[in-house]
Amino acid sequence: MKLEVVKADITKLAVDAIVNAANSSLMGGGGVDGAIHRAGGPAILEECKQIVARQGGCKTGEAVITTGGNLPAKFVIHTVGPVWNGKPKESELLANCYTHSLQLAVENKCKTVAFPNISTGVYRFPKDEAAVIAVKTVAAFLRNTNEIEKVIFACFDEENFHLIQRELDKVNSW
Ligand code: AR6
């Protein structure tokens, strides 16, 4: 199965790339972003600074890639989810996070990728709707490429774990 859900700390996963739910400054923060920078060490922030110097941060829905530093993952793909305010555009931006992250993964020859539940923490996106968008978008991407072997949804909390599981059951039963 190409799509999997686990209840895990994403910083522990030995995959080609883990995705970070960053903010547009790329300078770190709390939540999964803080955990990734803590576990990965200063090399990640150093590369983020170079990216900021080059292109001035990362817009909502876009993604950039850095080393994984001391993480078991080779790369970190930093994407910026939307802050939830209930506008339709926010769903599109969340879908863009998944698509653009996977495009970067393919460009960097990553075969295995792990995602956190982007925007469902500090950015307050409703977990139910976010799970539908996450699974639908990733499944659609994988249908159009053979470059990626596995995508893991690394859920930190029970609620996200069950919601993603529910959505995966739908796509896996096609
Ligand atoms: N592994 C996997 N998932 C995690 C981990 C972890 N170690 N830690 C937290 N989560 P959030 P956002 C889950 O708030 O909503 C940051 O300060 C968490 O349970 O990390 O996109 C950034 O710098 C939740 O389900 O990201 C931005 O400013 C999910 O990760 C802002 O927060 C996302 O929660 C981004 O907010």
CSV table of C-alpha atoms and ligand atoms in Angstrom, one decimal:
chain,number,residue,atom,x,y,z
A,1,MET,CA,0.0,0.0,0.0
A,2,LYS,CA,1.4,3.4,-1.0
A,3,LEU,CA,-0.5,5.3,1.7
A,4,GLU,CA,-0.1,4.7,5.4
A,5,VAL,CA,-1.1,6.3,8.6
A,6,VAL,CA,0.9,6.0,11.8
A,7,LYS,CA,0.7,7.6,15.2
A,8,ALA,CA,4.2,9.0,15.6
A,9,ASP,CA,6.6,11.8,16.2
A,10,ILE,CA,7.5,12.7,12.6
A,11,THR,CA,11.1,13.5,13.7
A,12,LYS,CA,11.8,9.8,14.4
A,13,LEU,CA,10.9,8.5,10.9
A,14,ALA,CA,13.6,7.2,8.6
A,15,VAL,CA,12.1,8.3,5.3
A,16,ASP,CA,13.7,10.3,2.4
A,17,ALA,CA,11.8,13.4,3.3
A,18,ILE,CA,9.6,14.6,6.2
A,19,VAL,CA,7.3,17.6,5.7
A,20,ASN,CA,7.3,20.5,8.1
A,21,ALA,CA,4.3,22.6,8.9
A,22,ALA,CA,6.3,25.9,8.9
A,23,ASN,CA,5.4,29.6,8.7
A,24,SER,CA,6.3,31.9,5.9
A,25,SER,CA,9.4,33.3,7.8
A,26,LEU,CA,11.0,29.8,7.7
A,27,MET,CA,12.7,30.8,11.0
A,28,GLY,CA,11.1,28.0,13.1
A,29,GLY,CA,8.3,28.1,15.6
A,30,GLY,CA,6.4,25.8,17.9
A,31,GLY,CA,4.5,22.6,17.3
A,32,VAL,CA,6.0,20.2,14.7
A,33,ASP,CA,8.2,23.0,13.3
A,34,GLY,CA,9.9,23.4,16.7
A,35,ALA,CA,10.3,19.7,17.1
A,36,ILE,CA,11.9,19.3,13.7
A,37,HIS,CA,14.4,22.1,14.2
A,38,ARG,CA,15.3,20.8,17.7
A,39,ALA,CA,15.8,17.3,16.5
A,40,GLY,CA,17.5,18.2,13.2
A,41,GLY,CA,19.9,20.8,14.6
A,42,PRO,CA,21.2,24.1,13.2
A,43,ALA,CA,22.0,22.9,9.7
A,44,ILE,CA,18.3,23.1,8.9
A,45,LEU,CA,17.9,26.8,10.0
A,46,GLU,CA,21.1,27.7,8.2
A,47,GLU,CA,19.6,26.4,4.9
A,48,CYS,CA,16.3,28.2,5.6
A,49,LYS,CA,18.2,31.4,6.1
A,50,GLN,CA,19.9,31.0,2.7
A,51,ILE,CA,16.5,30.4,1.1
A,52,VAL,CA,15.1,33.5,2.8
A,53,ALA,CA,18.1,35.5,1.5
A,54,ARG,CA,17.5,34.2,-2.0
A,55,GLN,CA,13.7,34.3,-2.3
A,56,GLY,CA,12.4,36.0,0.9
A,57,GLY,CA,10.6,33.3,2.7
A,58,CYS,CA,7.8,30.9,1.6
A,59,LYS,CA,4.3,31.8,0.7
A,60,THR,CA,1.2,30.0,2.0
A,61,GLY,CA,0.7,26.8,-0.1
A,62,GLU,CA,4.2,26.8,-1.4
A,63,ALA,CA,7.1,24.6,-0.3
A,64,VAL,CA,10.9,24.6,0.0
A,65,ILE,CA,13.5,21.9,0.7
A,66,THR,CA,16.5,21.7,3.1
A,67,THR,CA,18.8,19.1,4.5
A,68,GLY,CA,17.4,16.8,7.3
A,69,GLY,CA,20.5,17.7,9.4
A,70,ASN,CA,20.7,15.2,12.3
A,71,LEU,CA,17.3,13.7,11.6
A,72,PRO,CA,16.9,10.2,10.3
A,73,ALA,CA,15.2,11.7,7.2
A,74,LYS,CA,17.5,13.0,4.4
A,75,PHE,CA,15.5,16.1,3.7
A,76,VAL,CA,12.9,18.4,5.3
A,77,ILE,CA,10.3,19.9,3.0
A,78,HIS,CA,9.0,23.1,4.6
A,79,THR,CA,5.5,24.1,3.6
A,80,VAL,CA,3.3,26.8,4.9
A,81,GLY,CA,-0.3,25.9,5.6
A,82,PRO,CA,-3.2,28.4,5.7
A,83,VAL,CA,-4.4,30.0,9.0
A,84,TRP,CA,-8.0,28.9,9.2
A,85,ASN,CA,-10.6,31.6,9.0
A,86,GLY,CA,-13.3,29.6,7.2
A,87,LYS,CA,-12.8,31.0,3.7
A,88,PRO,CA,-13.0,28.5,0.7
A,89,LYS,CA,-9.6,29.7,-0.5
A,90,GLU,CA,-8.0,28.1,2.6
A,91,SER,CA,-9.0,24.6,1.5
A,92,GLU,CA,-7.3,25.2,-1.9
A,93,LEU,CA,-4.2,26.5,-0.1
A,94,LEU,CA,-4.0,23.5,2.1
A,95,ALA,CA,-4.3,21.2,-0.9
A,96,ASN,CA,-1.5,23.2,-2.6
A,97,CYS,CA,0.8,22.4,0.4
A,98,TYR,CA,0.5,18.7,-0.2
A,99,THR,CA,0.8,18.9,-4.0
A,100,HIS,CA,3.8,21.3,-3.9
A,101,SER,CA,5.6,19.2,-1.2
A,102,LEU,CA,5.2,16.1,-3.3
A,103,GLN,CA,6.4,17.9,-6.4
A,104,LEU,CA,9.6,18.9,-4.5
A,105,ALA,CA,10.0,15.3,-3.3
A,106,VAL,CA,9.9,14.0,-6.8
A,107,GLU,CA,12.3,16.6,-8.0
A,108,ASN,CA,14.7,15.5,-5.3
A,109,LYS,CA,14.3,11.8,-6.0
A,110,CYS,CA,12.6,11.1,-2.7
A,111,LYS,CA,10.7,7.8,-2.7
A,112,THR,CA,9.3,7.9,0.8
A,113,VAL,CA,7.7,11.0,2.3
A,114,ALA,CA,6.0,11.6,5.7
A,115,PHE,CA,3.5,14.4,6.3
A,116,PRO,CA,2.2,15.9,9.6
A,117,ASN,CA,-1.4,17.1,9.8
A,118,ILE,CA,-0.6,20.5,8.3
A,119,SER,CA,-2.5,23.6,9.7
A,120,THR,CA,-4.4,21.5,12.3
A,121,GLY,CA,-2.5,22.9,15.3
A,122,VAL,CA,-1.8,26.6,15.9
A,123,TYR,CA,-3.4,27.4,12.5
A,124,ARG,CA,-6.8,25.9,13.7
A,125,PHE,CA,-7.9,24.3,10.4
A,126,PRO,CA,-10.7,21.8,11.3
A,127,LYS,CA,-9.2,18.4,11.6
A,128,ASP,CA,-12.0,16.6,9.8
A,129,GLU,CA,-11.9,18.8,6.7
A,130,ALA,CA,-8.1,18.9,6.7
A,131,ALA,CA,-8.0,15.0,6.7
A,132,VAL,CA,-10.3,14.9,3.7
A,133,ILE,CA,-8.2,17.4,1.8
A,134,ALA,CA,-4.9,15.7,2.8
A,135,VAL,CA,-5.8,12.2,1.7
A,136,LYS,CA,-7.7,13.2,-1.4
A,137,THR,CA,-4.8,15.4,-2.6
A,138,VAL,CA,-2.1,12.9,-1.9
A,139,ALA,CA,-4.0,10.0,-3.5
A,140,ALA,CA,-4.7,12.1,-6.6
A,141,PHE,CA,-1.0,13.0,-6.9
A,142,LEU,CA,0.1,9.4,-6.5
A,143,ARG,CA,-2.3,8.2,-9.2
A,144,ASN,CA,-0.3,10.4,-11.6
A,145,THR,CA,3.2,9.4,-10.7
A,146,ASN,CA,5.3,6.3,-10.1
A,147,GLU,CA,8.2,8.2,-8.6
A,148,ILE,CA,7.0,8.0,-5.0
A,149,GLU,CA,6.7,4.6,-3.3
A,150,LYS,CA,5.2,5.5,0.0
A,151,VAL,CA,3.5,8.4,1.7
A,152,ILE,CA,3.1,8.2,5.5
A,153,PHE,CA,0.7,10.4,7.4
A,154,ALA,CA,2.4,10.9,10.8
A,155,CYS,CA,-0.3,11.8,13.2
A,156,PHE,CA,0.6,13.1,16.7
A,157,ASP,CA,-2.9,13.0,18.2
A,158,GLU,CA,-5.5,10.3,18.3
A,159,GLU,CA,-8.2,12.4,16.6
A,160,ASN,CA,-6.1,13.1,13.5
A,161,PHE,CA,-5.0,9.4,13.4
A,162,HIS,CA,-8.6,8.2,13.3
A,163,LEU,CA,-9.7,10.9,10.8
A,164,ILE,CA,-6.9,10.0,8.4
A,165,GLN,CA,-7.5,6.3,8.9
A,166,ARG,CA,-11.2,6.9,7.9
A,167,GLU,CA,-10.2,8.7,4.7
A,168,LEU,CA,-7.6,6.1,3.8
A,169,ASP,CA,-10.2,3.4,4.2
A,170,LYS,CA,-12.2,5.2,1.5
A,171,VAL,CA,-9.4,5.5,-1.0
A,172,ASN,CA,-7.9,2.1,-0.3
A,173,SER,CA,-11.3,0.4,-1.0
A,174,TRP,CA,-11.5,1.8,-4.6
B,1,AR6,N1,5.3,14.9,14.9
B,1,AR6,C1,4.1,14.9,14.2
B,1,AR6,N2,3.1,15.8,14.3
B,1,AR6,C2,3.3,16.8,15.3
B,1,AR6,C3,4.5,16.9,16.1
B,1,AR6,C4,5.5,15.9,15.8
B,1,AR6,N3,6.6,15.9,16.6
B,1,AR6,N4,4.3,17.9,16.9
B,1,AR6,C5,3.1,18.5,16.7
B,1,AR6,N5,2.5,17.8,15.7
B,1,AR6,P1,1.3,22.8,14.3
B,1,AR6,P2,0.2,24.4,12.1
B,1,AR6,C6,1.2,17.9,15.1
B,1,AR6,O1,0.7,23.7,15.3
B,1,AR6,O2,-1.2,24.3,12.6
B,1,AR6,C7,4.3,26.5,14.2
B,1,AR6,O3,4.7,27.4,15.3
B,1,AR6,C8,0.1,18.7,15.8
B,1,AR6,O4,-0.5,17.8,16.8
B,1,AR6,O5,2.7,22.3,14.5
B,1,AR6,O6,0.4,24.2,10.6
B,1,AR6,C9,4.8,27.0,12.9
B,1,AR6,O7,6.1,27.7,13.0
B,1,AR6,C10,-0.8,19.1,14.7
B,1,AR6,O8,-1.8,18.1,14.4
B,1,AR6,O9,1.3,23.4,12.8
B,1,AR6,C11,3.7,27.9,12.4
B,1,AR6,O10,3.9,29.2,12.9
B,1,AR6,C12,0.1,19.3,13.5
B,1,AR6,O11,1.3,18.8,13.9
B,1,AR6,C13,2.5,27.3,12.9
B,1,AR6,O12,2.9,26.5,14.1
B,1,AR6,C14,0.2,20.7,13.1
B,1,AR6,O13,0.3,21.6,14.2
B,1,AR6,C15,1.9,26.3,11.9
B,1,AR6,O14,0.7,25.8,12.4
